[in-house]
Amino acid sequence: KNQVEQSPQSLIILEGKNCTLQCNYTVSPFSNLRWYKQDTGRGPVSLTIMTFSENTKSNGRYTATLDADTKQSSLHITASQLSDSASYICVVSADNNAGNMLTFGGGTRLMVKP
Amino acid sequence: DTEVTQTPKHLVMGMTNKKSLKCEQHMGHRAMYWYKQKAKKPPELMFVYSYEKLSINESVPSRFSPECPNSSLLNLHLHALQPEDSALYLCASSQGKGGGRTEAFFGQGTRLTVV
């Protein structure tokens, strides 16, 4: 069964600090891995997308890494801001004839405090 | 246009009501999805339409009835819902059979409350 596990479940940091979120997955056949940011009551918004051959991808203060051998990914947030408070969801995609089957991690709820 | 538009944004309905959720995209995507998300949980897949045909139904109760009238529209018809069906309902779309960099785009969701 395809699974995506994230840690920690929740995290509180002070504004300006850095943090790293983790994602482990067992999804086959692997297509890509994405990190989404989801504000409460809103739809997820994609931050980064990485395929099998990509090790790192940056989007402003967000940097994602992917180790396809160990099936692990991380999302590093630098110089956190209050607006970074949200849930961060790791989503792994498997391509099949029905489309892109997405397996969601449980998310990490990040709170940035002043 | 990289938007997936969902209407309504909020919906309160009684257990005997019939209502519909709507989702629209104009990105030429041929796969569309309905997800249900309870508070503090990740989205759970309900249905997948691929090329306007229902390809996956994740054992969803029959009180939820999806419909894909054309490649741009996806509806979710609701009837005789229960209070535990209250949740955020998310629509998503993707290219379909796309390969490595295909990305799913999500709508803002419909916050459904069943009373």
CSV table of C-alpha atoms in Angstrom, one decimal:
chain,number,residue,atom,x,y,z
A,1,LYS,CA,0.0,0.0,0.0
A,2,ASN,CA,1.3,3.5,-0.9
A,3,GLN,CA,2.1,5.5,2.2
A,4,VAL,CA,3.6,8.9,3.0
A,5,GLU,CA,4.7,9.7,6.5
A,6,GLN,CA,5.6,13.2,7.8
A,7,SER,CA,7.4,14.4,10.9
A,8,PRO,CA,7.0,16.2,13.1
A,9,GLN,CA,3.2,16.4,13.3
A,10,SER,CA,3.4,19.9,14.7
A,11,LEU,CA,6.1,22.5,15.2
A,12,ILE,CA,6.4,25.9,16.9
A,13,ILE,CA,9.3,28.2,16.0
A,14,LEU,CA,10.1,31.9,16.6
A,15,GLU,CA,9.9,34.3,13.7
A,16,GLY,CA,13.2,34.5,11.8
A,17,LYS,CA,14.3,31.0,12.7
A,18,ASN,CA,14.8,28.1,10.3
A,19,CYS,CA,13.1,24.8,10.3
A,20,THR,CA,13.2,21.5,8.5
A,21,LEU,CA,10.2,19.2,7.8
A,22,GLN,CA,10.6,15.5,6.9
A,23,CYS,CA,8.8,13.2,4.6
A,24,ASN,CA,9.3,9.4,4.1
A,25,TYR,CA,7.3,7.6,1.4
A,26,THR,CA,6.7,4.2,-0.1
A,27,VAL,CA,4.9,4.9,-3.4
A,28,SER,CA,5.1,2.9,-6.6
A,29,PRO,CA,5.5,3.6,-9.4
A,30,PHE,CA,7.0,6.9,-8.3
A,31,SER,CA,6.3,9.9,-10.5
A,32,ASN,CA,7.0,13.0,-8.5
A,33,LEU,CA,7.0,14.5,-5.0
A,34,ARG,CA,5.5,17.8,-4.1
A,35,TRP,CA,5.3,19.9,-1.0
A,36,TYR,CA,2.1,21.9,-0.6
A,37,LYS,CA,1.3,24.7,1.8
A,38,GLN,CA,-2.3,24.7,3.1
A,39,ASP,CA,-3.8,27.5,5.1
A,40,THR,CA,-6.7,26.6,7.4
A,41,GLY,CA,-9.9,26.1,5.4
A,42,ARG,CA,-8.2,26.7,2.0
A,43,GLY,CA,-7.0,24.4,-0.8
A,44,PRO,CA,-3.3,23.2,-0.9
A,45,VAL,CA,-0.9,25.4,-2.9
A,46,SER,CA,2.2,23.8,-4.5
A,47,LEU,CA,5.6,25.0,-3.2
A,48,THR,CA,7.9,22.7,-5.1
A,49,ILE,CA,7.8,19.7,-7.4
A,50,MET,CA,10.6,17.2,-7.9
A,51,THR,CA,11.0,14.2,-10.1
A,52,PHE,CA,13.1,11.1,-9.6
A,53,SER,CA,16.3,12.7,-11.0
A,54,GLU,CA,16.1,16.0,-9.0
A,55,ASN,CA,17.9,16.2,-5.6
A,56,THR,CA,17.0,19.8,-4.6
A,57,LYS,CA,14.6,22.5,-5.6
A,58,SER,CA,14.3,26.0,-4.2
A,59,ASN,CA,11.3,28.4,-4.2
A,60,GLY,CA,12.3,31.6,-2.4
A,61,ARG,CA,12.8,30.7,1.3
A,62,TYR,CA,11.7,27.1,0.7
A,63,THR,CA,14.2,24.5,-0.3
A,64,ALA,CA,13.1,20.9,-0.8
A,65,THR,CA,15.5,17.9,-1.1
A,66,LEU,CA,14.8,14.4,-2.4
A,67,ASP,CA,16.7,11.2,-1.9
A,68,ALA,CA,15.1,8.7,-4.2
A,69,ASP,CA,17.3,5.9,-2.9
A,70,THR,CA,16.1,6.2,0.7
A,71,LYS,CA,12.7,7.5,-0.3
A,72,GLN,CA,13.0,10.6,1.9
A,73,SER,CA,12.4,14.3,1.3
A,74,SER,CA,12.8,17.4,3.4
A,75,LEU,CA,11.5,20.9,3.2
A,76,HIS,CA,13.7,23.6,4.7
A,77,ILE,CA,12.3,27.0,5.5
A,78,THR,CA,14.7,29.8,6.2
A,79,ALA,CA,14.1,33.1,8.0
A,80,SER,CA,10.6,32.1,8.9
A,81,GLN,CA,7.8,34.6,8.8
A,82,LEU,CA,4.4,34.8,10.6
A,83,SER,CA,2.7,34.0,7.3
A,84,ASP,CA,4.5,30.7,7.1
A,85,SER,CA,2.1,29.4,9.8
A,86,ALA,CA,0.2,26.7,7.9
A,87,SER,CA,0.1,23.0,7.3
A,88,TYR,CA,2.8,21.6,5.0
A,89,ILE,CA,1.8,18.5,3.2
A,90,CYS,CA,4.1,16.1,1.3
A,91,VAL,CA,2.3,14.5,-1.6
A,92,VAL,CA,3.8,11.7,-3.7
A,93,SER,CA,2.4,11.0,-7.2
A,94,ALA,CA,2.2,7.7,-8.9
A,95,ASP,CA,1.3,7.7,-12.6
A,96,ASN,CA,-1.2,5.2,-13.8
A,97,ASN,CA,-3.8,5.0,-16.5
A,98,ALA,CA,-6.4,6.7,-14.3
A,99,GLY,CA,-4.2,9.8,-14.0
A,100,ASN,CA,-1.9,11.0,-11.2
A,101,MET,CA,-2.7,9.1,-8.1
A,102,LEU,CA,-1.8,11.3,-5.2
A,103,THR,CA,-0.8,9.9,-1.8
A,104,PHE,CA,-0.9,12.5,1.0
A,105,GLY,CA,1.2,12.7,4.1
A,106,GLY,CA,-0.5,13.6,7.3
A,107,GLY,CA,1.1,17.1,7.2
A,108,THR,CA,3.1,19.1,9.6
A,109,ARG,CA,1.3,22.0,11.3
A,110,LEU,CA,3.8,24.8,11.6
A,111,MET,CA,3.2,27.8,13.9
A,112,VAL,CA,5.5,30.8,13.7
A,113,LYS,CA,5.4,33.0,16.7
A,114,PRO,CA,6.6,36.6,17.0
B,1,ASP,CA,-5.2,30.5,-16.2
B,2,THR,CA,-4.0,28.0,-13.6
B,3,GLU,CA,-7.1,28.1,-11.4
B,4,VAL,CA,-9.5,25.5,-10.2
B,5,THR,CA,-12.7,27.3,-9.2
B,6,GLN,CA,-15.1,25.7,-6.7
B,7,THR,CA,-18.6,27.0,-5.8
B,8,PRO,CA,-20.0,27.6,-3.4
B,9,LYS,CA,-17.3,28.5,-0.9
B,10,HIS,CA,-19.5,27.7,2.0
B,11,LEU,CA,-22.6,25.5,2.2
B,12,VAL,CA,-24.9,24.7,5.1
B,13,MET,CA,-27.5,22.0,4.4
B,14,GLY,CA,-30.0,19.9,6.3
B,15,MET,CA,-30.0,16.1,6.2
B,16,THR,CA,-33.0,16.0,3.9
B,17,ASN,CA,-31.7,18.6,1.4
B,18,LYS,CA,-30.2,18.0,-2.1
B,19,LYS,CA,-27.4,20.2,-3.1
B,20,SER,CA,-24.5,20.2,-5.6
B,21,LEU,CA,-20.9,21.3,-5.4
B,22,LYS,CA,-19.3,22.6,-8.6
B,23,CYS,CA,-15.7,22.6,-9.8
B,24,GLU,CA,-14.4,24.2,-13.0
B,25,GLN,CA,-11.0,24.4,-14.7
B,26,HIS,CA,-9.9,25.7,-18.1
B,27,MET,CA,-6.3,24.3,-18.2
B,28,GLY,CA,-7.2,21.5,-20.5
B,29,HIS,CA,-6.7,19.0,-17.7
B,30,ARG,CA,-8.2,15.6,-18.4
B,31,ALA,CA,-8.1,14.2,-14.8
B,32,MET,CA,-10.3,15.7,-12.1
B,33,TYR,CA,-10.6,14.6,-8.5
B,34,TRP,CA,-12.8,15.1,-5.4
B,35,TYR,CA,-11.2,15.0,-2.0
B,36,LYS,CA,-12.8,15.2,1.5
B,37,GLN,CA,-10.7,16.8,4.2
B,38,LYS,CA,-11.6,16.7,7.9
B,39,ALA,CA,-10.0,19.2,10.3
B,40,LYS,CA,-6.3,18.6,11.0
B,41,LYS,CA,-6.3,15.6,8.6
B,42,PRO,CA,-4.9,15.2,5.1
B,43,PRO,CA,-7.3,15.1,2.1
B,44,GLU,CA,-8.8,11.8,1.4
B,45,LEU,CA,-9.5,10.8,-2.2
B,46,MET,CA,-13.2,10.2,-3.0
B,47,PHE,CA,-13.5,10.0,-6.8
B,48,VAL,CA,-11.3,10.3,-9.9
B,49,TYR,CA,-12.5,11.1,-13.4
B,50,SER,CA,-10.1,10.5,-16.2
B,51,TYR,CA,-11.1,11.7,-19.7
B,52,GLU,CA,-14.7,12.3,-18.4
B,53,LYS,CA,-15.1,8.8,-17.2
B,54,LEU,CA,-15.3,7.7,-13.6
B,55,SER,CA,-12.1,5.7,-13.0
B,56,ILE,CA,-11.9,5.5,-9.3
B,57,ASN,CA,-14.5,5.4,-6.5
B,58,GLU,CA,-13.0,5.0,-3.2
B,59,SER,CA,-15.9,3.2,-1.6
B,60,VAL,CA,-17.8,6.5,-1.1
B,61,PRO,CA,-21.4,6.2,0.2
B,62,SER,CA,-24.1,6.6,-2.5
B,63,ARG,CA,-25.3,9.8,-0.9
B,64,PHE,CA,-22.4,11.4,-2.8
B,65,SER,CA,-22.9,11.2,-6.5
B,66,PRO,CA,-20.2,12.6,-8.9
B,67,GLU,CA,-20.8,13.9,-12.4
B,68,CYS,CA,-18.5,15.1,-15.1
B,69,PRO,CA,-20.6,16.8,-17.8
B,70,ASN,CA,-17.5,17.8,-19.8
B,71,SER,CA,-13.8,18.0,-19.6
B,72,SER,CA,-13.9,21.4,-17.7
B,73,LEU,CA,-16.6,20.7,-15.2
B,74,LEU,CA,-17.0,18.4,-12.2
B,75,ASN,CA,-20.0,18.2,-9.9
B,76,LEU,CA,-20.6,16.5,-6.7
B,77,HIS,CA,-24.3,15.9,-5.9
B,78,LEU,CA,-25.2,15.6,-2.3
B,79,HIS,CA,-28.4,13.9,-0.9
B,80,ALA,CA,-29.4,12.8,2.6
B,81,LEU,CA,-26.1,13.6,4.1
B,82,GLN,CA,-25.1,13.0,7.7
B,83,PRO,CA,-23.6,15.5,10.2
B,84,GLU,CA,-20.3,13.5,10.0
B,85,ASP,CA,-20.1,14.4,6.3
B,86,SER,CA,-19.3,18.0,7.3
B,87,ALA,CA,-15.9,18.7,6.0
B,88,LEU,CA,-13.9,20.7,3.4
B,89,TYR,CA,-14.4,19.3,0.0
B,90,LEU,CA,-11.6,19.9,-2.4
B,91,CYS,CA,-11.6,19.6,-6.2
B,92,ALA,CA,-8.3,19.1,-8.1
B,93,SER,CA,-7.3,18.6,-11.6
B,94,SER,CA,-4.2,17.4,-13.4
B,95,GLN,CA,-3.0,16.8,-16.9
B,96,GLY,CA,-4.0,13.1,-16.8
B,97,LYS,CA,-1.5,10.8,-18.3
B,98,GLY,CA,1.3,13.2,-18.0
B,99,GLY,CA,4.5,11.7,-16.7
B,100,GLY,CA,7.0,13.0,-14.3
B,101,ARG,CA,6.3,16.7,-13.9
B,102,THR,CA,2.5,16.6,-14.0
B,103,GLU,CA,1.1,18.7,-11.2
B,104,ALA,CA,-2.3,18.7,-9.5
B,105,PHE,CA,-3.9,22.0,-9.0
B,106,PHE,CA,-6.4,22.4,-6.1
B,107,GLY,CA,-9.5,24.6,-5.8
B,108,GLN,CA,-10.1,26.6,-2.6
B,109,GLY,CA,-12.6,24.1,-1.4
B,110,THR,CA,-16.2,24.1,-0.3
B,111,ARG,CA,-16.7,24.2,3.5
B,112,LEU,CA,-19.8,22.0,4.0
B,113,THR,CA,-21.8,21.9,7.2
B,114,VAL,CA,-24.6,19.3,7.6
B,115,VAL,CA,-27.1,20.2,10.3
